[in-house]
Amino acid sequence: MNPLELDDYQHIVFFTGAGLSAEAGIPTYRGAGGTWAKYDYRAYACQRAFDGDPAKVWDFHDERRLRMASAEPAAAHRMIAAAQATHPSVAIITQNIDGLHQRAGAHHVIELHGSIWRVRCRCPGAPQVNLEAPIAERLCPTCGVWRRPDIVWFEDPLQPAPIQQGIDAIAACDLLISIGTSGVVYPAAELPRAAAQRGARCIEINPEPTAVSEWYDTHLRTGASDALRSLLPDLATGGTTPG
Ligand code: OAD
């Protein structure tokens, strides 16, 4: 496909999932080698599991933190940040919890599923903590009980602010570039349909067809960084190394 001219669009949304961070060495959730192929989410990624054995759930997330902390943003993360730097109307909506968009230089990232770099407690008045080190102090300093990673687990509702920001960004967009999501987790998976129905140009970057491919008018069946290099060659400052 021909390169895109971002100047032709008023409101651009990048919508990202685990396939983007796969290029930084972080496993996806589904498919071969995916996190949920290896670990049962019912034992590691839901409130019930946490209530039953918080230390085990924390160990799992601390291991993920260490892995994410040692990852470097991929070329695609850097190109998305560069697109935002040159086109301030660019919105970034991510399902990823790893903070790699921000580490690549992006800002105002809408984190639909939270961030592994924050923890929270259900007690009133507990401070929300932004972690800089990989290992958290696990007990709440206000109430003394276990606080939890500030991410969305299975059966959790999404936090209202980010999903509303995502809906608003999609409602305004005339170009949606979706990268590396299987489109099976709702309500995030609704967003491309909403963009398509409002007449936005919708581009899906994913080596595989997905559950929501039908909503996209263009499909780039290759990895995130290679696809963005061909789509946005002016932003491709990351060279030709993989990822
Ligand atoms: P998935 O693991 O479900 O899907 C990853 C997608 O990335 C797949 O469709 C792959 O084909 C694609 N992919 C793999 N390598 C790629 C590459 N190099 N470039 C582009 N795409 C590539 O991840 P998500 O759709 O992000 O939720 O998962 C959605 C949510 O399910 C996650 O946020 C997480 C998980 O349970 C929570 O933790 C709440």
mmCIF file of C-alpha atoms and ligand atoms in Angstrom:
data_model
loop_
_atom_site.group_PDB
_atom_site.id
_atom_site.type_symbol
_atom_site.label_atom_id
_atom_site.label_comp_id
_atom_site.label_asym_id
_atom_site.label_seq_id
_atom_site.Cartn_x
_atom_site.Cartn_y
_atom_site.Cartn_z
ATOM 1 C CA MET A 1 0.000 0.000 0.000
ATOM 2 C CA ASN A 2 1.111 3.584 -0.612
ATOM 3 C CA PRO A 3 2.508 5.591 2.297
ATOM 4 C CA LEU A 4 -0.025 7.579 4.324
ATOM 5 C CA GLU A 5 -0.050 11.356 4.563
ATOM 6 C CA LEU A 6 -0.956 12.070 8.170
ATOM 7 C CA ASP A 7 -1.554 15.707 7.201
ATOM 8 C CA ASP A 8 -4.627 14.512 5.278
ATOM 9 C CA TYR A 9 -6.337 13.612 8.579
ATOM 10 C CA GLN A 10 -7.601 15.799 11.412
ATOM 11 C CA HIS A 11 -7.871 13.291 14.261
ATOM 12 C CA ILE A 12 -5.693 10.209 14.190
ATOM 13 C CA VAL A 13 -5.965 7.353 16.674
ATOM 14 C CA PHE A 14 -3.409 4.610 17.206
ATOM 15 C CA PHE A 15 -5.103 1.695 18.965
ATOM 16 C CA THR A 16 -2.604 -0.830 20.250
ATOM 17 C CA GLY A 17 -2.418 -4.268 21.808
ATOM 18 C CA ALA A 18 0.042 -6.902 22.883
ATOM 19 C CA GLY A 19 1.328 -7.605 19.355
ATOM 20 C CA LEU A 20 3.018 -4.199 19.405
ATOM 21 C CA SER A 21 4.956 -4.972 22.567
ATOM 22 C CA ALA A 22 5.743 -8.461 21.262
ATOM 23 C CA GLU A 23 8.329 -6.627 19.169
ATOM 24 C CA ALA A 24 9.915 -5.447 22.418
ATOM 25 C CA GLY A 25 10.122 -9.045 23.626
ATOM 26 C CA ILE A 26 7.008 -9.084 25.818
ATOM 27 C CA PRO A 27 4.803 -12.124 25.160
ATOM 28 C CA THR A 28 1.297 -11.642 23.804
ATOM 29 C CA TYR A 29 -1.658 -13.038 25.759
ATOM 30 C CA ARG A 30 -3.056 -15.428 23.171
ATOM 31 C CA GLY A 31 -1.538 -17.757 20.619
ATOM 32 C CA ALA A 32 1.550 -19.919 20.914
ATOM 33 C CA GLY A 33 3.775 -18.713 23.755
ATOM 34 C CA GLY A 34 1.041 -16.382 24.977
ATOM 35 C CA THR A 35 0.701 -15.608 28.680
ATOM 36 C CA TRP A 36 -2.758 -17.212 28.958
ATOM 37 C CA ALA A 37 -1.502 -20.358 27.206
ATOM 38 C CA LYS A 38 1.059 -20.743 29.987
ATOM 39 C CA TYR A 39 -0.835 -19.431 33.004
ATOM 40 C CA ASP A 40 -4.463 -19.939 33.975
ATOM 41 C CA TYR A 41 -5.887 -16.434 34.349
ATOM 42 C CA ARG A 42 -8.274 -17.759 37.015
ATOM 43 C CA ALA A 43 -5.250 -18.373 39.244
ATOM 44 C CA TYR A 44 -3.322 -15.176 38.429
ATOM 45 C CA ALA A 45 -5.474 -12.461 36.919
ATOM 46 C CA CYS A 46 -8.757 -11.982 38.699
ATOM 47 C CA GLN A 47 -9.825 -10.473 42.001
ATOM 48 C CA ARG A 48 -10.891 -13.879 43.328
ATOM 49 C CA ALA A 49 -7.389 -15.291 42.804
ATOM 50 C CA PHE A 50 -5.879 -12.243 44.479
ATOM 51 C CA ASP A 51 -8.227 -12.507 47.464
ATOM 52 C CA GLY A 52 -7.328 -16.199 47.817
ATOM 53 C CA ASP A 53 -3.547 -15.894 47.506
ATOM 54 C CA PRO A 54 -2.288 -12.321 47.099
ATOM 55 C CA ALA A 55 1.388 -13.244 47.408
ATOM 56 C CA LYS A 56 1.155 -15.712 44.509
ATOM 57 C CA VAL A 57 -0.610 -13.175 42.309
ATOM 58 C CA TRP A 58 1.930 -10.504 43.256
ATOM 59 C CA ASP A 59 4.836 -12.839 42.443
ATOM 60 C CA PHE A 60 3.352 -13.391 38.999
ATOM 61 C CA HIS A 61 2.992 -9.651 38.397
ATOM 62 C CA ASP A 62 6.401 -8.811 39.804
ATOM 63 C CA GLU A 63 7.942 -11.268 37.380
ATOM 64 C CA ARG A 64 6.085 -9.559 34.549
ATOM 65 C CA ARG A 65 7.274 -6.185 35.809
ATOM 66 C CA LEU A 66 10.872 -7.284 35.756
ATOM 67 C CA ARG A 67 10.452 -8.488 32.197
ATOM 68 C CA MET A 68 8.728 -5.270 31.120
ATOM 69 C CA ALA A 69 11.299 -3.109 32.912
ATOM 70 C CA SER A 70 14.116 -4.726 30.981
ATOM 71 C CA ALA A 71 12.342 -4.344 27.619
ATOM 72 C CA GLU A 72 13.137 -1.453 25.296
ATOM 73 C CA PRO A 73 10.436 0.188 23.172
ATOM 74 C CA ALA A 74 10.293 -1.267 19.665
ATOM 75 C CA ALA A 75 10.699 0.811 16.508
ATOM 76 C CA ALA A 76 6.914 0.911 16.193
ATOM 77 C CA HIS A 77 6.554 2.465 19.667
ATOM 78 C CA ARG A 78 9.055 5.128 18.636
ATOM 79 C CA MET A 79 7.304 5.822 15.343
ATOM 80 C CA ILE A 80 3.964 6.266 17.103
ATOM 81 C CA ALA A 81 5.585 8.715 19.536
ATOM 82 C CA ALA A 82 7.130 10.550 16.575
ATOM 83 C CA ALA A 83 3.728 10.744 14.881
ATOM 84 C CA GLN A 84 2.302 12.331 18.023
ATOM 85 C CA ALA A 85 5.205 14.780 18.254
ATOM 86 C CA THR A 86 4.622 15.988 14.692
ATOM 87 C CA HIS A 87 0.803 15.765 14.802
ATOM 88 C CA PRO A 88 -0.418 16.851 18.245
ATOM 89 C CA SER A 89 -3.971 15.666 17.552
ATOM 90 C CA VAL A 90 -2.745 12.060 17.579
ATOM 91 C CA ALA A 91 -4.420 10.020 20.323
ATOM 92 C CA ILE A 92 -2.959 6.755 21.553
ATOM 93 C CA ILE A 93 -5.335 4.213 23.043
ATOM 94 C CA THR A 94 -3.631 1.118 24.355
ATOM 95 C CA GLN A 95 -4.674 -2.123 25.984
ATOM 96 C CA ASN A 96 -1.073 -2.633 27.059
ATOM 97 C CA ILE A 97 -0.040 -2.168 30.682
ATOM 98 C CA ASP A 98 3.713 -1.989 30.139
ATOM 99 C CA GLY A 99 4.272 1.774 29.748
ATOM 100 C CA LEU A 100 6.365 1.315 26.601
ATOM 101 C CA HIS A 101 4.502 4.019 24.666
ATOM 102 C CA GLN A 102 5.508 6.551 27.314
ATOM 103 C CA ARG A 103 9.078 5.270 27.443
ATOM 104 C CA ALA A 104 9.246 5.817 23.678
ATOM 105 C CA GLY A 105 8.298 9.472 24.269
ATOM 106 C CA ALA A 106 4.512 9.428 23.837
ATOM 107 C CA HIS A 107 2.279 11.350 26.225
ATOM 108 C CA HIS A 108 -1.405 11.387 27.202
ATOM 109 C CA VAL A 109 -1.603 7.669 26.532
ATOM 110 C CA ILE A 110 -5.086 6.302 27.206
ATOM 111 C CA GLU A 111 -4.447 3.084 29.121
ATOM 112 C CA LEU A 112 -7.691 1.118 28.886
ATOM 113 C CA HIS A 113 -6.392 -1.747 31.007
ATOM 114 C CA GLY A 114 -4.377 0.278 33.512
ATOM 115 C CA SER A 115 -0.670 0.214 34.187
ATOM 116 C CA ILE A 116 1.516 -2.363 35.842
ATOM 117 C CA TRP A 117 3.562 0.566 37.145
ATOM 118 C CA ARG A 118 0.810 1.662 39.518
ATOM 119 C CA VAL A 119 -0.759 0.000 42.535
ATOM 120 C CA ARG A 120 -3.999 0.805 44.313
ATOM 121 C CA CYS A 121 -5.985 -0.140 47.367
ATOM 122 C CA ARG A 122 -9.721 -0.254 47.897
ATOM 123 C CA CYS A 123 -9.513 1.617 51.206
ATOM 124 C CA PRO A 124 -10.620 5.246 51.108
ATOM 125 C CA GLY A 125 -7.768 7.733 51.254
ATOM 126 C CA ALA A 126 -5.083 5.320 50.109
ATOM 127 C CA PRO A 127 -2.662 7.066 47.792
ATOM 128 C CA GLN A 128 -2.377 5.749 44.263
ATOM 129 C CA VAL A 129 1.269 4.871 43.883
ATOM 130 C CA ASN A 130 3.381 5.174 40.785
ATOM 131 C CA LEU A 131 6.153 2.662 40.993
ATOM 132 C CA GLU A 132 9.578 3.347 39.720
ATOM 133 C CA ALA A 133 11.177 0.176 40.960
ATOM 134 C CA PRO A 134 10.075 -3.210 39.700
ATOM 135 C CA ILE A 135 9.152 -4.589 43.109
ATOM 136 C CA ALA A 136 6.318 -2.904 45.012
ATOM 137 C CA GLU A 137 5.746 -2.472 48.703
ATOM 138 C CA ARG A 138 2.780 -4.794 48.744
ATOM 139 C CA LEU A 139 0.851 -3.659 51.796
ATOM 140 C CA CYS A 140 -1.149 -0.434 51.864
ATOM 141 C CA PRO A 141 0.460 2.117 54.198
ATOM 142 C CA THR A 142 -3.019 3.474 55.043
ATOM 143 C CA CYS A 143 -4.943 0.306 55.970
ATOM 144 C CA GLY A 144 -2.248 -2.356 56.109
ATOM 145 C CA VAL A 145 -3.957 -4.783 53.728
ATOM 146 C CA TRP A 146 -2.716 -5.999 50.370
ATOM 147 C CA ARG A 147 -2.952 -3.431 47.630
ATOM 148 C CA ARG A 148 -3.206 -4.654 44.058
ATOM 149 C CA PRO A 149 -1.738 -3.806 40.673
ATOM 150 C CA ASP A 150 -3.725 -0.985 39.055
ATOM 151 C CA ILE A 151 -4.613 -3.063 36.015
ATOM 152 C CA VAL A 152 -7.832 -4.536 34.721
ATOM 153 C CA TRP A 153 -8.160 -8.209 35.535
ATOM 154 C CA PHE A 154 -10.732 -10.628 34.180
ATOM 155 C CA GLU A 155 -14.210 -9.794 35.495
ATOM 156 C CA ASP A 156 -13.097 -6.285 36.542
ATOM 157 C CA PRO A 157 -14.948 -3.334 35.090
ATOM 158 C CA LEU A 158 -12.808 -0.847 33.181
ATOM 159 C CA GLN A 159 -12.008 2.413 34.942
ATOM 160 C CA PRO A 160 -14.571 4.942 33.666
ATOM 161 C CA ALA A 161 -12.125 7.744 32.764
ATOM 162 C CA PRO A 162 -9.916 5.917 30.241
ATOM 163 C CA ILE A 163 -12.780 4.151 28.479
ATOM 164 C CA GLN A 164 -14.627 7.468 28.151
ATOM 165 C CA GLN A 165 -11.470 9.120 26.792
ATOM 166 C CA GLY A 166 -11.131 6.258 24.326
ATOM 167 C CA ILE A 167 -14.743 6.555 23.199
ATOM 168 C CA ASP A 168 -14.322 10.322 22.777
ATOM 169 C CA ALA A 169 -11.131 9.937 20.737
ATOM 170 C CA ILE A 170 -12.790 7.368 18.481
ATOM 171 C CA ALA A 171 -15.873 9.555 18.083
ATOM 172 C CA ALA A 172 -13.668 12.311 16.680
ATOM 173 C CA CYS A 173 -11.249 10.278 14.580
ATOM 174 C CA ASP A 174 -11.004 10.179 10.824
ATOM 175 C CA LEU A 175 -8.087 7.720 10.791
ATOM 176 C CA LEU A 176 -7.711 4.669 13.021
ATOM 177 C CA ILE A 177 -4.543 2.606 12.917
ATOM 178 C CA SER A 178 -4.925 -0.526 14.978
ATOM 179 C CA ILE A 179 -1.825 -2.527 15.799
ATOM 180 C CA GLY A 180 -1.377 -5.956 17.320
ATOM 181 C CA THR A 181 -4.696 -6.737 18.970
ATOM 182 C CA SER A 182 -6.763 -9.886 18.597
ATOM 183 C CA GLY A 183 -10.015 -7.952 19.082
ATOM 184 C CA VAL A 184 -11.543 -10.470 21.454
ATOM 185 C CA VAL A 185 -11.564 -8.455 24.682
ATOM 186 C CA TYR A 186 -14.490 -6.115 25.210
ATOM 187 C CA PRO A 187 -15.272 -3.279 25.506
ATOM 188 C CA ALA A 188 -11.932 -2.377 23.854
ATOM 189 C CA ALA A 189 -12.813 -4.489 20.818
ATOM 190 C CA GLU A 190 -15.860 -2.273 20.194
ATOM 191 C CA LEU A 191 -13.709 0.725 19.323
ATOM 192 C CA PRO A 192 -12.798 -0.148 15.716
ATOM 193 C CA ARG A 193 -16.451 -0.806 14.907
ATOM 194 C CA ALA A 194 -17.368 2.625 16.254
ATOM 195 C CA ALA A 195 -14.637 4.244 14.140
ATOM 196 C CA ALA A 196 -15.732 2.375 11.006
ATOM 197 C CA GLN A 197 -19.363 3.281 11.542
ATOM 198 C CA ARG A 198 -18.522 6.953 11.757
ATOM 199 C CA GLY A 199 -16.717 6.690 8.416
ATOM 200 C CA ALA A 200 -13.112 6.844 9.595
ATOM 201 C CA ARG A 201 -10.414 5.236 7.518
ATOM 202 C CA CYS A 202 -9.518 2.071 9.458
ATOM 203 C CA ILE A 203 -6.222 0.233 9.036
ATOM 204 C CA GLU A 204 -5.437 -3.024 10.798
ATOM 205 C CA ILE A 205 -1.817 -4.040 11.323
ATOM 206 C CA ASN A 206 -1.598 -7.663 12.381
ATOM 207 C CA PRO A 207 0.116 -10.668 10.783
ATOM 208 C CA GLU A 208 -3.110 -12.655 11.356
ATOM 209 C CA PRO A 209 -6.765 -11.953 10.605
ATOM 210 C CA THR A 210 -8.651 -11.101 13.781
ATOM 211 C CA ALA A 211 -12.147 -11.304 15.228
ATOM 212 C CA VAL A 212 -12.735 -7.695 14.162
ATOM 213 C CA SER A 213 -10.929 -7.549 10.798
ATOM 214 C CA GLU A 214 -14.195 -6.910 8.983
ATOM 215 C CA TRP A 215 -14.334 -3.377 10.411
ATOM 216 C CA TYR A 216 -11.107 -2.338 8.719
ATOM 217 C CA ASP A 217 -10.877 -1.202 5.126
ATOM 218 C CA THR A 218 -7.142 -1.938 4.905
ATOM 219 C CA HIS A 219 -5.202 -4.868 6.367
ATOM 220 C CA LEU A 220 -1.423 -4.994 6.643
ATOM 221 C CA ARG A 221 -0.535 -8.598 7.379
ATOM 222 C CA THR A 222 2.910 -8.028 8.771
ATOM 223 C CA GLY A 223 4.589 -7.060 12.033
ATOM 224 C CA ALA A 224 4.025 -3.660 13.655
ATOM 225 C CA SER A 225 7.382 -2.038 12.956
ATOM 226 C CA ASP A 226 7.662 -3.240 9.355
ATOM 227 C CA ALA A 227 4.103 -2.117 8.657
ATOM 228 C CA LEU A 228 4.660 1.351 10.106
ATOM 229 C CA ARG A 229 7.913 1.730 8.191
ATOM 230 C CA SER A 230 6.034 1.183 4.943
ATOM 231 C CA LEU A 231 3.008 3.221 6.005
ATOM 232 C CA LEU A 232 4.875 6.157 7.539
ATOM 233 C CA PRO A 233 8.390 6.100 6.056
ATOM 234 C CA ASP A 234 9.118 9.677 7.142
ATOM 235 C CA LEU A 235 8.851 8.592 10.772
ATOM 236 C CA ALA A 236 10.988 5.510 10.367
ATOM 237 C CA THR A 237 14.050 6.728 12.216
ATOM 238 C CA GLY A 238 14.526 3.414 13.989
ATOM 239 C CA GLY A 239 16.492 1.769 11.166
ATOM 240 C CA THR A 240 15.734 -1.691 9.908
ATOM 241 C CA THR A 241 16.468 -3.782 12.963
ATOM 242 C CA PRO A 242 13.645 -6.133 13.927
ATOM 243 C CA GLY A 243 11.188 -4.692 16.439
HETATM 244 P P1 OAD B 1 -3.640 -10.772 22.265
HETATM 245 O O1 OAD B 1 -2.551 -11.598 22.846
HETATM 246 O O2 OAD B 1 -5.024 -11.238 22.433
HETATM 247 O O3 OAD B 1 -3.404 -10.589 20.711
HETATM 248 C C1 OAD B 1 -2.167 -10.167 20.213
HETATM 249 C C2 OAD B 1 -2.310 -9.951 18.721
HETATM 250 O O4 OAD B 1 -1.069 -9.454 18.251
HETATM 251 C C3 OAD B 1 -2.632 -11.206 17.910
HETATM 252 O O5 OAD B 1 -3.754 -10.952 17.073
HETATM 253 C C4 OAD B 1 -1.360 -11.436 17.077
HETATM 254 O O6 OAD B 1 -1.660 -11.960 15.766
HETATM 255 C C5 OAD B 1 -0.799 -10.032 16.981
HETATM 256 N N1 OAD B 1 0.649 -9.929 16.758
HETATM 257 C C6 OAD B 1 1.615 -10.811 17.123
HETATM 258 N N2 OAD B 1 2.830 -10.346 16.766
HETATM 259 C C7 OAD B 1 2.626 -9.149 16.175
HETATM 260 C C8 OAD B 1 3.497 -8.174 15.605
HETATM 261 N N3 OAD B 1 4.826 -8.339 15.566
HETATM 262 N N4 OAD B 1 2.943 -7.060 15.084
HETATM 263 C C9 OAD B 1 1.610 -6.876 15.103
HETATM 264 N N5 OAD B 1 0.739 -7.755 15.641
HETATM 265 C C10 OAD B 1 1.238 -8.880 16.168
HETATM 266 O O7 OAD B 1 -3.438 -9.288 22.845
HETATM 267 P P2 OAD B 1 -4.510 -8.115 23.001
HETATM 268 O O8 OAD B 1 -5.456 -8.089 21.859
HETATM 269 O O9 OAD B 1 -3.736 -6.895 23.326
HETATM 270 O O10 OAD B 1 -6.186 -7.737 29.091
HETATM 271 O O11 OAD B 1 -5.257 -8.607 24.294
HETATM 272 C C11 OAD B 1 -6.286 -7.837 24.818
HETATM 273 C C12 OAD B 1 -6.312 -8.003 26.314
HETATM 274 O O12 OAD B 1 -6.407 -9.399 26.645
HETATM 275 C C13 OAD B 1 -5.058 -7.545 27.013
HETATM 276 O O13 OAD B 1 -5.033 -6.167 27.262
HETATM 277 C C14 OAD B 1 -5.135 -8.305 28.303
HETATM 278 C C15 OAD B 1 -5.542 -9.661 27.781
HETATM 279 O O14 OAD B 1 -6.221 -10.477 28.687
HETATM 280 C C16 OAD B 1 -5.980 -7.522 30.351
HETATM 281 O O15 OAD B 1 -4.945 -7.795 30.921
HETATM 282 C C17 OAD B 1 -7.176 -6.925 31.002
#
